[in-house]
């Protein structure tokens, strides 16, 4: 394979390259049905990607859509904790049943397979990529309208596996206001473009904090660069989420389904257009 390979076979000038074959999309379990797949990604860790994934899933379920979350962050899974679900998986020769949240959201995460949730996942990239494919094809996803995939940070094996193996309809990029993040966001945008995956927009987390006394917005990380980055690639800024201790506590307590607030209403409206 050429050192300049982008892994995007559809745009490759070598029409009959003997060194590679076009990646094949993984098939769902015969009993599964998934209409739309949305990836939630970030260029670096610690920007609130799992928070955004979980909140979008909750909004989707509240709007009457059958919703699922596939936790592709295999080595750092957090979806089970966010939803307060810790049950071990049940399966047979037909397939694996996802866990179900309190409001009916279907969940799949590596933590559901571990003996102890704090056990580390010491798997190399190819093994993790195989697990992601199994989450898609071996789990019985019951009539899902929207599946949100919580991906690990960066542009490594797992995002590449998801883009090549799953029918991703679009991605949302999560960022924070720091200057460094703007550069890393561009890497995520460029990777999606190289893989022909539509970027729905950017969500900025930790944009500001409101003073409890005067309600003034305080930008703890300085002036945000997200709008400049979005404009550069003709992308919308879907949300600017403040630092909200109450929302963070709901995640920590496994009560994300009871959150209040309209931070991500516009982001979900953009996702909803894919099915309307």
PDB file of N, CA, C and O in Angstrom, residues 204-248:
ATOM      1  N   UNK A 204     -19.293  22.866  20.779  1.00  0.00           N
ATOM      2  CA  UNK A 204     -18.253  23.292  21.706  1.00  0.00           C
ATOM      3  C   UNK A 204     -18.746  23.101  23.136  1.00  0.00           C
ATOM      4  O   UNK A 204     -19.804  23.611  23.511  1.00  0.00           O
ATOM      5  N   UNK A 205     -17.982  22.361  23.900  1.00  0.00           N
ATOM      6  CA  UNK A 205     -18.299  22.132  25.306  1.00  0.00           C
ATOM      7  C   UNK A 205     -17.397  23.000  26.182  1.00  0.00           C
ATOM      8  O   UNK A 205     -16.334  23.431  25.762  1.00  0.00           O
ATOM      9  N   UNK A 206     -17.847  23.281  27.387  1.00  0.00           N
ATOM     10  CA  UNK A 206     -17.098  24.113  28.343  1.00  0.00           C
ATOM     11  C   UNK A 206     -16.829  25.513  27.772  1.00  0.00           C
ATOM     12  O   UNK A 206     -15.774  26.104  27.982  1.00  0.00           O
ATOM     13  N   UNK A 207     -17.793  26.018  27.026  1.00  0.00           N
ATOM     14  CA  UNK A 207     -17.626  27.311  26.361  1.00  0.00           C
ATOM     15  C   UNK A 207     -17.473  28.454  27.351  1.00  0.00           C
ATOM     16  O   UNK A 207     -16.705  29.394  27.115  1.00  0.00           O
ATOM     17  N   UNK A 208     -18.210  28.374  28.446  1.00  0.00           N
ATOM     18  CA  UNK A 208     -18.204  29.452  29.428  1.00  0.00           C
ATOM     19  C   UNK A 208     -18.820  28.945  30.720  1.00  0.00           C
ATOM     20  O   UNK A 208     -19.347  27.819  30.771  1.00  0.00           O
ATOM     21  N   UNK A 209     -18.755  29.745  31.753  1.00  0.00           N
ATOM     22  CA  UNK A 209     -19.462  29.465  32.994  1.00  0.00           C
ATOM     23  C   UNK A 209     -20.219  30.724  33.385  1.00  0.00           C
ATOM     24  O   UNK A 209     -19.747  31.844  33.150  1.00  0.00           O
ATOM     25  N   UNK A 210     -21.412  30.552  33.896  1.00  0.00           N
ATOM     26  CA  UNK A 210     -22.219  31.703  34.296  1.00  0.00           C
ATOM     27  C   UNK A 210     -21.971  32.053  35.753  1.00  0.00           C
ATOM     28  O   UNK A 210     -22.000  31.181  36.625  1.00  0.00           O
ATOM     29  N   UNK A 211     -21.734  33.317  36.016  1.00  0.00           N
ATOM     30  CA  UNK A 211     -21.577  33.773  37.390  1.00  0.00           C
ATOM     31  C   UNK A 211     -22.892  33.580  38.132  1.00  0.00           C
ATOM     32  O   UNK A 211     -23.943  34.029  37.665  1.00  0.00           O
ATOM     33  N   UNK A 212     -22.876  32.910  39.277  1.00  0.00           N
ATOM     34  CA  UNK A 212     -24.127  32.663  40.010  1.00  0.00           C
ATOM     35  C   UNK A 212     -24.741  33.932  40.591  1.00  0.00           C
ATOM     36  O   UNK A 212     -25.929  33.935  40.951  1.00  0.00           O
ATOM     37  N   UNK A 213     -23.981  35.008  40.670  1.00  0.00           N
ATOM     38  CA  UNK A 213     -24.488  36.248  41.255  1.00  0.00           C
ATOM     39  C   UNK A 213     -25.037  37.218  40.208  1.00  0.00           C
ATOM     40  O   UNK A 213     -26.120  37.774  40.371  1.00  0.00           O
ATOM     41  N   UNK A 214     -24.274  37.424  39.130  1.00  0.00           N
ATOM     42  CA  UNK A 214     -24.691  38.427  38.137  1.00  0.00           C
ATOM     43  C   UNK A 214     -25.073  37.830  36.794  1.00  0.00           C
ATOM     44  O   UNK A 214     -25.475  38.560  35.876  1.00  0.00           O
ATOM     45  N   UNK A 215     -24.954  36.518  36.643  1.00  0.00           N
ATOM     46  CA  UNK A 215     -25.322  35.821  35.408  1.00  0.00           C
ATOM     47  C   UNK A 215     -24.404  36.154  34.234  1.00  0.00           C
ATOM     48  O   UNK A 215     -24.716  35.856  33.086  1.00  0.00           O
ATOM     49  N   UNK A 216     -23.286  36.770  34.498  1.00  0.00           N
ATOM     50  CA  UNK A 216     -22.346  37.111  33.438  1.00  0.00           C
ATOM     51  C   UNK A 216     -21.639  35.848  32.943  1.00  0.00           C
ATOM     52  O   UNK A 216     -21.313  34.959  33.713  1.00  0.00           O
ATOM     53  N   UNK A 217     -21.411  35.793  31.620  1.00  0.00           N
ATOM     54  CA  UNK A 217     -20.677  34.676  31.042  1.00  0.00           C
ATOM     55  C   UNK A 217     -19.173  34.903  31.192  1.00  0.00           C
ATOM     56  O   UNK A 217     -18.664  35.942  30.788  1.00  0.00           O
ATOM     57  N   UNK A 218     -18.494  33.925  31.770  1.00  0.00           N
ATOM     58  CA  UNK A 218     -17.054  34.006  31.970  1.00  0.00           C
ATOM     59  C   UNK A 218     -16.390  32.925  31.124  1.00  0.00           C
ATOM     60  O   UNK A 218     -16.681  31.739  31.283  1.00  0.00           O
ATOM     61  N   UNK A 219     -15.514  33.318  30.212  1.00  0.00           N
ATOM     62  CA  UNK A 219     -14.811  32.372  29.337  1.00  0.00           C
ATOM     63  C   UNK A 219     -13.518  31.932  30.024  1.00  0.00           C
ATOM     64  O   UNK A 219     -12.501  32.628  29.947  1.00  0.00           O
ATOM     65  N   UNK A 220     -13.571  30.815  30.695  1.00  0.00           N
ATOM     66  CA  UNK A 220     -12.433  30.356  31.484  1.00  0.00           C
ATOM     67  C   UNK A 220     -11.208  30.045  30.628  1.00  0.00           C
ATOM     68  O   UNK A 220     -10.080  30.171  31.084  1.00  0.00           O
ATOM     69  N   UNK A 221     -11.433  29.613  29.400  1.00  0.00           N
ATOM     70  CA  UNK A 221     -10.323  29.225  28.541  1.00  0.00           C
ATOM     71  C   UNK A 221      -9.978  30.308  27.517  1.00  0.00           C
ATOM     72  O   UNK A 221      -9.287  30.049  26.537  1.00  0.00           O
ATOM     73  N   UNK A 222     -10.469  31.511  27.734  1.00  0.00           N
ATOM     74  CA  UNK A 222     -10.203  32.584  26.793  1.00  0.00           C
ATOM     75  C   UNK A 222     -11.177  32.581  25.635  1.00  0.00           C
ATOM     76  O   UNK A 222     -12.131  31.801  25.586  1.00  0.00           O
ATOM     77  N   UNK A 223     -10.914  33.437  24.676  1.00  0.00           N
ATOM     78  CA  UNK A 223     -11.815  33.578  23.533  1.00  0.00           C
ATOM     79  C   UNK A 223     -11.814  32.303  22.692  1.00  0.00           C
ATOM     80  O   UNK A 223     -10.767  31.758  22.347  1.00  0.00           O
ATOM     81  N   UNK A 224     -12.999  31.849  22.357  1.00  0.00           N
ATOM     82  CA  UNK A 224     -13.141  30.618  21.587  1.00  0.00           C
ATOM     83  C   UNK A 224     -12.709  30.815  20.134  1.00  0.00           C
ATOM     84  O   UNK A 224     -12.907  31.870  19.548  1.00  0.00           O
ATOM     85  N   UNK A 225     -12.153  29.748  19.558  1.00  0.00           N
ATOM     86  CA  UNK A 225     -11.759  29.753  18.149  1.00  0.00           C
ATOM     87  C   UNK A 225     -12.676  28.867  17.306  1.00  0.00           C
ATOM     88  O   UNK A 225     -12.443  28.697  16.115  1.00  0.00           O
ATOM     89  N   UNK A 226     -13.718  28.315  17.929  1.00  0.00           N
ATOM     90  CA  UNK A 226     -14.519  27.322  17.228  1.00  0.00           C
ATOM     91  C   UNK A 226     -15.253  27.921  16.023  1.00  0.00           C
ATOM     92  O   UNK A 226     -15.405  27.270  14.981  1.00  0.00           O
ATOM     93  N   UNK A 227     -15.696  29.170  16.131  1.00  0.00           N
ATOM     94  CA  UNK A 227     -16.429  29.759  15.012  1.00  0.00           C
ATOM     95  C   UNK A 227     -15.528  29.975  13.801  1.00  0.00           C
ATOM     96  O   UNK A 227     -15.944  29.759  12.660  1.00  0.00           O
ATOM     97  N   UNK A 228     -14.272  30.372  14.062  1.00  0.00           N
ATOM     98  CA  UNK A 228     -13.340  30.549  12.953  1.00  0.00           C
ATOM     99  C   UNK A 228     -13.063  29.209  12.265  1.00  0.00           C
ATOM    100  O   UNK A 228     -13.015  29.122  11.037  1.00  0.00           O
ATOM    101  N   UNK A 229     -12.893  28.166  13.082  1.00  0.00           N
ATOM    102  CA  UNK A 229     -12.650  26.840  12.508  1.00  0.00           C
ATOM    103  C   UNK A 229     -13.860  26.364  11.715  1.00  0.00           C
ATOM    104  O   UNK A 229     -13.715  25.816  10.615  1.00  0.00           O
ATOM    105  N   UNK A 230     -15.053  26.591  12.263  1.00  0.00           N
ATOM    106  CA  UNK A 230     -16.274  26.178  11.574  1.00  0.00           C
ATOM    107  C   UNK A 230     -16.437  26.912  10.245  1.00  0.00           C
ATOM    108  O   UNK A 230     -16.787  26.316   9.219  1.00  0.00           O
ATOM    109  N   UNK A 231     -16.168  28.210  10.254  1.00  0.00           N
ATOM    110  CA  UNK A 231     -16.296  29.001   9.031  1.00  0.00           C
ATOM    111  C   UNK A 231     -15.296  28.547   7.970  1.00  0.00           C
ATOM    112  O   UNK A 231     -15.600  28.538   6.773  1.00  0.00           O
ATOM    113  N   UNK A 232     -14.108  28.163   8.402  1.00  0.00           N
ATOM    114  CA  UNK A 232     -13.077  27.728   7.471  1.00  0.00           C
ATOM    115  C   UNK A 232     -13.535  26.531   6.657  1.00  0.00           C
ATOM    116  O   UNK A 232     -13.198  26.393   5.464  1.00  0.00           O
ATOM    117  N   UNK A 233     -14.324  25.658   7.283  1.00  0.00           N
ATOM    118  CA  UNK A 233     -14.786  24.454   6.603  1.00  0.00           C
ATOM    119  C   UNK A 233     -16.286  24.506   6.287  1.00  0.00           C
ATOM    120  O   UNK A 233     -16.889  23.486   5.961  1.00  0.00           O
ATOM    121  N   UNK A 234     -16.859  25.699   6.390  1.00  0.00           N
ATOM    122  CA  UNK A 234     -18.275  25.906   6.062  1.00  0.00           C
ATOM    123  C   UNK A 234     -19.183  24.973   6.872  1.00  0.00           C
ATOM    124  O   UNK A 234     -20.088  24.337   6.351  1.00  0.00           O
ATOM    125  N   UNK A 235     -18.917  24.909   8.174  1.00  0.00           N
ATOM    126  CA  UNK A 235     -19.680  24.059   9.072  1.00  0.00           C
ATOM    127  C   UNK A 235     -20.434  24.911  10.096  1.00  0.00           C
ATOM    128  O   UNK A 235     -19.938  25.956  10.512  1.00  0.00           O
ATOM    129  N   UNK A 236     -21.592  24.452  10.536  1.00  0.00           N
ATOM    130  CA  UNK A 236     -22.303  25.178  11.581  1.00  0.00           C
ATOM    131  C   UNK A 236     -21.785  24.835  12.974  1.00  0.00           C
ATOM    132  O   UNK A 236     -21.326  23.711  13.213  1.00  0.00           O
ATOM    133  N   UNK A 237     -21.827  25.810  13.879  1.00  0.00           N
ATOM    134  CA  UNK A 237     -21.616  25.536  15.302  1.00  0.00           C
ATOM    135  C   UNK A 237     -22.980  25.182  15.873  1.00  0.00           C
ATOM    136  O   UNK A 237     -23.872  26.025  15.970  1.00  0.00           O
ATOM    137  N   UNK A 238     -23.151  23.925  16.227  1.00  0.00           N
ATOM    138  CA  UNK A 238     -24.461  23.416  16.629  1.00  0.00           C
ATOM    139  C   UNK A 238     -24.821  23.762  18.070  1.00  0.00           C
ATOM    140  O   UNK A 238     -26.001  23.797  18.416  1.00  0.00           O
ATOM    141  N   UNK A 239     -23.820  23.977  18.905  1.00  0.00           N
ATOM    142  CA  UNK A 239     -24.099  24.280  20.313  1.00  0.00           C
ATOM    143  C   UNK A 239     -22.835  24.806  20.973  1.00  0.00           C
ATOM    144  O   UNK A 239     -21.720  24.475  20.574  1.00  0.00           O
ATOM    145  N   UNK A 240     -23.040  25.644  21.979  1.00  0.00           N
ATOM    146  CA  UNK A 240     -21.971  26.104  22.862  1.00  0.00           C
ATOM    147  C   UNK A 240     -22.438  25.815  24.289  1.00  0.00           C
ATOM    148  O   UNK A 240     -23.253  26.543  24.847  1.00  0.00           O
ATOM    149  N   UNK A 241     -21.934  24.732  24.831  1.00  0.00           N
ATOM    150  CA  UNK A 241     -22.410  24.235  26.119  1.00  0.00           C
ATOM    151  C   UNK A 241     -21.581  24.838  27.246  1.00  0.00           C
ATOM    152  O   UNK A 241     -20.344  24.777  27.214  1.00  0.00           O
ATOM    153  N   UNK A 242     -22.215  25.426  28.241  1.00  0.00           N
ATOM    154  CA  UNK A 242     -21.459  25.981  29.369  1.00  0.00           C
ATOM    155  C   UNK A 242     -20.993  24.889  30.320  1.00  0.00           C
ATOM    156  O   UNK A 242     -21.436  23.735  30.238  1.00  0.00           O
ATOM    157  N   UNK A 243     -20.112  25.247  31.217  1.00  0.00           N
ATOM    158  CA  UNK A 243     -19.741  24.349  32.311  1.00  0.00           C
ATOM    159  C   UNK A 243     -20.900  24.352  33.299  1.00  0.00           C
ATOM    160  O   UNK A 243     -21.214  25.366  33.906  1.00  0.00           O
ATOM    161  N   UNK A 244     -21.553  23.214  33.408  1.00  0.00           N
ATOM    162  CA  UNK A 244     -22.770  23.105  34.222  1.00  0.00           C
ATOM    163  C   UNK A 244     -22.569  21.995  35.251  1.00  0.00           C
ATOM    164  O   UNK A 244     -22.675  20.807  34.913  1.00  0.00           O
ATOM    165  N   UNK A 245     -22.268  22.330  36.497  1.00  0.00           N
ATOM    166  CA  UNK A 245     -22.036  21.300  37.521  1.00  0.00           C
ATOM    167  C   UNK A 245     -23.217  20.352  37.690  1.00  0.00           C
ATOM    168  O   UNK A 245     -23.018  19.162  37.973  1.00  0.00           O
ATOM    169  N   UNK A 246     -24.435  20.855  37.499  1.00  0.00           N
ATOM    170  CA  UNK A 246     -25.604  19.997  37.666  1.00  0.00           C
ATOM    171  C   UNK A 246     -25.642  18.915  36.588  1.00  0.00           C
ATOM    172  O   UNK A 246     -25.968  17.751  36.861  1.00  0.00           O
ATOM    173  N   UNK A 247     -25.309  19.295  35.352  1.00  0.00           N
ATOM    174  CA  UNK A 247     -25.283  18.324  34.260  1.00  0.00           C
ATOM    175  C   UNK A 247     -24.163  17.303  34.469  1.00  0.00           C
ATOM    176  O   UNK A 247     -24.344  16.103  34.258  1.00  0.00           O
ATOM    177  N   UNK A 248     -23.009  17.776  34.902  1.00  0.00           N
ATOM    178  CA  UNK A 248     -21.886  16.874  35.171  1.00  0.00           C
ATOM    179  C   UNK A 248     -22.239  15.874  36.271  1.00  0.00           C
ATOM    180  O   UNK A 248     -21.888  14.691  36.192  1.00  0.00           O
TER     181      UNK A 248
END
